[in-house]
């Protein structure tokens, strides 16, 4: 009797894991990918903070839903043409570029981009948030190391679901 009870408990545990989705890979229907291309912004503050040459920074960003509880998203961000040898802040927000929509996760969750001496930067991070395919989102890269002022936005990318 005890052996049958133990088998029953084990089977129920396996069924619960299988139905929860926690053990399913992201490609089993819960997969979502977003991407965008950064473009320079033309804010008044940006002109004052930027070098004498206009900002010609470019870049790409991709976000991939990893699933889990809480939901995790892997972000790959690459930029070029930035001021060499600095750290730049960045973050993902609701809405389109320029909108004052809220940030999707805590500001400290977005690690700074370390820009090389050639002006290229790359960051990869797994951050706890999920994007709703019925909403719009954008990513900003800032002139400074913190993502805290709309007037300090160097580049913006509208994100598109794939």
mmCIF file of C-alpha atoms in Angstrom:
data_model
loop_
_atom_site.group_PDB
_atom_site.id
_atom_site.type_symbol
_atom_site.label_atom_id
_atom_site.label_comp_id
_atom_site.label_asym_id
_atom_site.label_seq_id
_atom_site.Cartn_x
_atom_site.Cartn_y
_atom_site.Cartn_z
ATOM 1 C CA UNK A 1 0.000 0.000 0.000
ATOM 2 C CA UNK A 2 2.805 2.422 0.904
ATOM 3 C CA UNK A 3 4.586 1.619 -2.374
ATOM 4 C CA UNK A 4 1.426 2.372 -4.379
ATOM 5 C CA UNK A 5 0.913 5.635 -2.480
ATOM 6 C CA UNK A 6 4.543 6.660 -3.176
ATOM 7 C CA UNK A 7 4.117 5.869 -6.873
ATOM 8 C CA UNK A 8 0.900 7.895 -6.980
ATOM 9 C CA UNK A 9 2.578 10.893 -5.304
ATOM 10 C CA UNK A 10 5.494 10.678 -7.763
ATOM 11 C CA UNK A 11 3.152 10.558 -10.759
ATOM 12 C CA UNK A 12 1.154 13.518 -9.476
ATOM 13 C CA UNK A 13 4.368 15.473 -8.977
ATOM 14 C CA UNK A 14 5.488 14.743 -12.539
ATOM 15 C CA UNK A 15 2.086 15.738 -13.893
ATOM 16 C CA UNK A 16 2.190 19.013 -11.969
ATOM 17 C CA UNK A 17 5.651 19.836 -13.363
ATOM 18 C CA UNK A 18 4.579 18.970 -16.892
ATOM 19 C CA UNK A 19 1.464 21.150 -16.733
ATOM 20 C CA UNK A 20 3.061 24.140 -15.004
ATOM 21 C CA UNK A 21 5.190 25.136 -17.995
ATOM 22 C CA UNK A 22 8.177 25.741 -15.732
ATOM 23 C CA UNK A 23 10.153 22.937 -17.304
ATOM 24 C CA UNK A 24 9.135 23.665 -20.919
ATOM 25 C CA UNK A 25 11.725 25.275 -23.170
ATOM 26 C CA UNK A 26 10.997 28.749 -24.509
ATOM 27 C CA UNK A 27 10.502 27.328 -28.013
ATOM 28 C CA UNK A 28 7.407 25.288 -27.102
ATOM 29 C CA UNK A 29 4.879 28.021 -27.865
ATOM 30 C CA UNK A 30 5.849 30.505 -25.136
ATOM 31 C CA UNK A 31 8.727 31.778 -27.281
ATOM 32 C CA UNK A 32 8.726 35.505 -27.997
ATOM 33 C CA UNK A 33 11.452 37.607 -29.580
ATOM 34 C CA UNK A 34 11.618 41.367 -30.008
ATOM 35 C CA UNK A 35 14.229 43.447 -31.819
ATOM 36 C CA UNK A 36 15.023 47.008 -32.793
ATOM 37 C CA UNK A 37 17.610 49.278 -34.391
ATOM 38 C CA UNK A 38 18.893 52.278 -32.493
ATOM 39 C CA UNK A 39 18.637 55.727 -34.052
ATOM 40 C CA UNK A 40 20.077 58.983 -32.773
ATOM 41 C CA UNK A 41 17.861 61.405 -30.906
ATOM 42 C CA UNK A 42 17.785 65.145 -31.377
ATOM 43 C CA UNK A 43 16.982 66.515 -27.930
ATOM 44 C CA UNK A 44 18.291 69.920 -26.873
ATOM 45 C CA UNK A 45 20.257 68.490 -23.950
ATOM 46 C CA UNK A 46 21.785 65.840 -26.170
ATOM 47 C CA UNK A 47 23.226 68.543 -28.407
ATOM 48 C CA UNK A 48 24.857 70.209 -25.382
ATOM 49 C CA UNK A 49 26.289 66.974 -23.955
ATOM 50 C CA UNK A 50 27.411 65.409 -27.212
ATOM 51 C CA UNK A 51 30.831 65.941 -28.739
ATOM 52 C CA UNK A 52 31.261 68.692 -31.361
ATOM 53 C CA UNK A 53 30.382 66.103 -34.032
ATOM 54 C CA UNK A 54 26.716 65.070 -34.181
ATOM 55 C CA UNK A 55 25.917 61.714 -32.587
ATOM 56 C CA UNK A 56 26.289 59.033 -35.220
ATOM 57 C CA UNK A 57 25.861 56.105 -32.850
ATOM 58 C CA UNK A 58 24.045 53.058 -34.133
ATOM 59 C CA UNK A 59 23.179 49.697 -32.730
ATOM 60 C CA UNK A 60 20.813 46.794 -32.383
ATOM 61 C CA UNK A 61 18.894 45.186 -29.555
ATOM 62 C CA UNK A 62 17.174 41.819 -29.313
ATOM 63 C CA UNK A 63 15.060 40.456 -26.480
ATOM 64 C CA UNK A 64 14.170 36.799 -26.081
ATOM 65 C CA UNK A 65 11.632 35.477 -23.571
ATOM 66 C CA UNK A 66 13.178 32.719 -21.462
ATOM 67 C CA UNK A 67 10.063 31.855 -19.463
ATOM 68 C CA UNK A 68 10.219 30.865 -15.829
ATOM 69 C CA UNK A 69 8.630 32.278 -12.709
ATOM 70 C CA UNK A 70 9.179 35.160 -12.515
ATOM 71 C CA UNK A 71 9.429 35.570 -16.292
ATOM 72 C CA UNK A 72 12.985 36.191 -17.531
ATOM 73 C CA UNK A 73 14.039 37.991 -20.698
ATOM 74 C CA UNK A 74 17.507 37.775 -22.267
ATOM 75 C CA UNK A 75 18.682 41.030 -23.836
ATOM 76 C CA UNK A 76 21.549 41.386 -26.319
ATOM 77 C CA UNK A 77 22.492 44.984 -27.045
ATOM 78 C CA UNK A 78 25.292 46.159 -29.369
ATOM 79 C CA UNK A 79 26.234 49.733 -30.195
ATOM 80 C CA UNK A 80 28.945 51.450 -32.221
ATOM 81 C CA UNK A 81 29.994 55.045 -32.737
ATOM 82 C CA UNK A 82 29.726 55.977 -29.039
ATOM 83 C CA UNK A 83 32.233 58.049 -27.098
ATOM 84 C CA UNK A 84 35.182 55.692 -26.474
ATOM 85 C CA UNK A 85 36.052 54.231 -23.070
ATOM 86 C CA UNK A 86 32.911 55.203 -21.134
ATOM 87 C CA UNK A 87 30.005 53.413 -19.496
ATOM 88 C CA UNK A 88 26.518 54.145 -20.795
ATOM 89 C CA UNK A 89 23.154 53.519 -19.189
ATOM 90 C CA UNK A 90 20.248 51.925 -20.996
ATOM 91 C CA UNK A 91 16.800 50.568 -20.234
ATOM 92 C CA UNK A 92 13.592 49.218 -21.795
ATOM 93 C CA UNK A 93 10.336 51.182 -21.476
ATOM 94 C CA UNK A 94 6.719 50.867 -22.502
ATOM 95 C CA UNK A 95 5.485 52.880 -25.501
ATOM 96 C CA UNK A 96 7.333 54.194 -28.546
ATOM 97 C CA UNK A 97 10.546 56.235 -28.617
ATOM 98 C CA UNK A 98 10.079 59.572 -26.870
ATOM 99 C CA UNK A 99 7.086 58.499 -24.798
ATOM 100 C CA UNK A 100 7.225 58.987 -21.019
ATOM 101 C CA UNK A 101 6.098 55.397 -20.380
ATOM 102 C CA UNK A 102 7.351 53.480 -17.322
ATOM 103 C CA UNK A 103 10.468 51.317 -17.239
ATOM 104 C CA UNK A 104 9.733 47.555 -17.483
ATOM 105 C CA UNK A 105 12.054 46.538 -14.608
ATOM 106 C CA UNK A 106 14.075 48.220 -11.877
ATOM 107 C CA UNK A 107 16.666 50.679 -13.153
ATOM 108 C CA UNK A 108 19.458 48.795 -11.368
ATOM 109 C CA UNK A 109 18.567 45.614 -13.275
ATOM 110 C CA UNK A 110 20.060 47.046 -16.500
ATOM 111 C CA UNK A 111 23.867 46.702 -16.331
ATOM 112 C CA UNK A 112 25.842 49.550 -17.943
ATOM 113 C CA UNK A 113 27.299 49.211 -21.428
ATOM 114 C CA UNK A 114 31.106 49.318 -21.284
ATOM 115 C CA UNK A 115 32.241 51.093 -24.444
ATOM 116 C CA UNK A 116 35.639 50.067 -25.821
ATOM 117 C CA UNK A 117 38.363 52.436 -27.011
ATOM 118 C CA UNK A 118 36.977 52.015 -30.540
ATOM 119 C CA UNK A 119 33.485 53.222 -29.523
ATOM 120 C CA UNK A 120 31.817 49.796 -29.640
ATOM 121 C CA UNK A 121 29.813 48.373 -26.761
ATOM 122 C CA UNK A 122 27.990 45.138 -26.010
ATOM 123 C CA UNK A 123 25.938 43.897 -23.099
ATOM 124 C CA UNK A 124 23.974 40.728 -22.482
ATOM 125 C CA UNK A 125 21.666 40.446 -19.497
ATOM 126 C CA UNK A 126 18.872 38.198 -18.219
ATOM 127 C CA UNK A 127 16.321 40.427 -16.494
ATOM 128 C CA UNK A 128 13.039 39.554 -14.744
ATOM 129 C CA UNK A 129 10.231 40.964 -16.889
ATOM 130 C CA UNK A 130 7.968 39.897 -19.758
ATOM 131 C CA UNK A 131 6.741 41.880 -22.745
ATOM 132 C CA UNK A 132 3.096 41.812 -23.810
ATOM 133 C CA UNK A 133 2.844 41.299 -27.610
ATOM 134 C CA UNK A 134 -0.224 43.578 -27.646
ATOM 135 C CA UNK A 135 1.784 46.534 -26.304
ATOM 136 C CA UNK A 136 4.614 48.657 -27.671
ATOM 137 C CA UNK A 137 8.079 49.094 -26.162
ATOM 138 C CA UNK A 138 11.326 50.930 -26.779
ATOM 139 C CA UNK A 139 14.904 50.931 -25.499
ATOM 140 C CA UNK A 140 17.002 54.011 -24.735
ATOM 141 C CA UNK A 141 20.792 54.356 -24.527
ATOM 142 C CA UNK A 142 21.929 57.369 -22.481
ATOM 143 C CA UNK A 143 24.953 59.679 -22.662
ATOM 144 C CA UNK A 144 25.697 58.953 -18.987
ATOM 145 C CA UNK A 145 26.037 55.803 -16.924
ATOM 146 C CA UNK A 146 22.489 56.053 -15.503
ATOM 147 C CA UNK A 147 19.165 55.724 -17.279
ATOM 148 C CA UNK A 148 17.415 58.577 -15.554
ATOM 149 C CA UNK A 149 16.660 61.598 -17.760
ATOM 150 C CA UNK A 150 14.754 61.758 -21.056
ATOM 151 C CA UNK A 151 16.939 64.729 -22.026
ATOM 152 C CA UNK A 152 20.079 62.538 -21.859
ATOM 153 C CA UNK A 153 18.899 59.951 -24.403
ATOM 154 C CA UNK A 154 21.613 59.335 -27.012
ATOM 155 C CA UNK A 155 19.808 56.648 -29.034
ATOM 156 C CA UNK A 156 16.403 55.024 -29.085
ATOM 157 C CA UNK A 157 15.058 51.822 -30.677
ATOM 158 C CA UNK A 158 11.389 50.954 -31.105
ATOM 159 C CA UNK A 159 11.009 47.237 -30.388
ATOM 160 C CA UNK A 160 9.105 44.991 -32.767
ATOM 161 C CA UNK A 161 7.847 41.477 -31.941
ATOM 162 C CA UNK A 162 9.194 38.758 -34.247
#
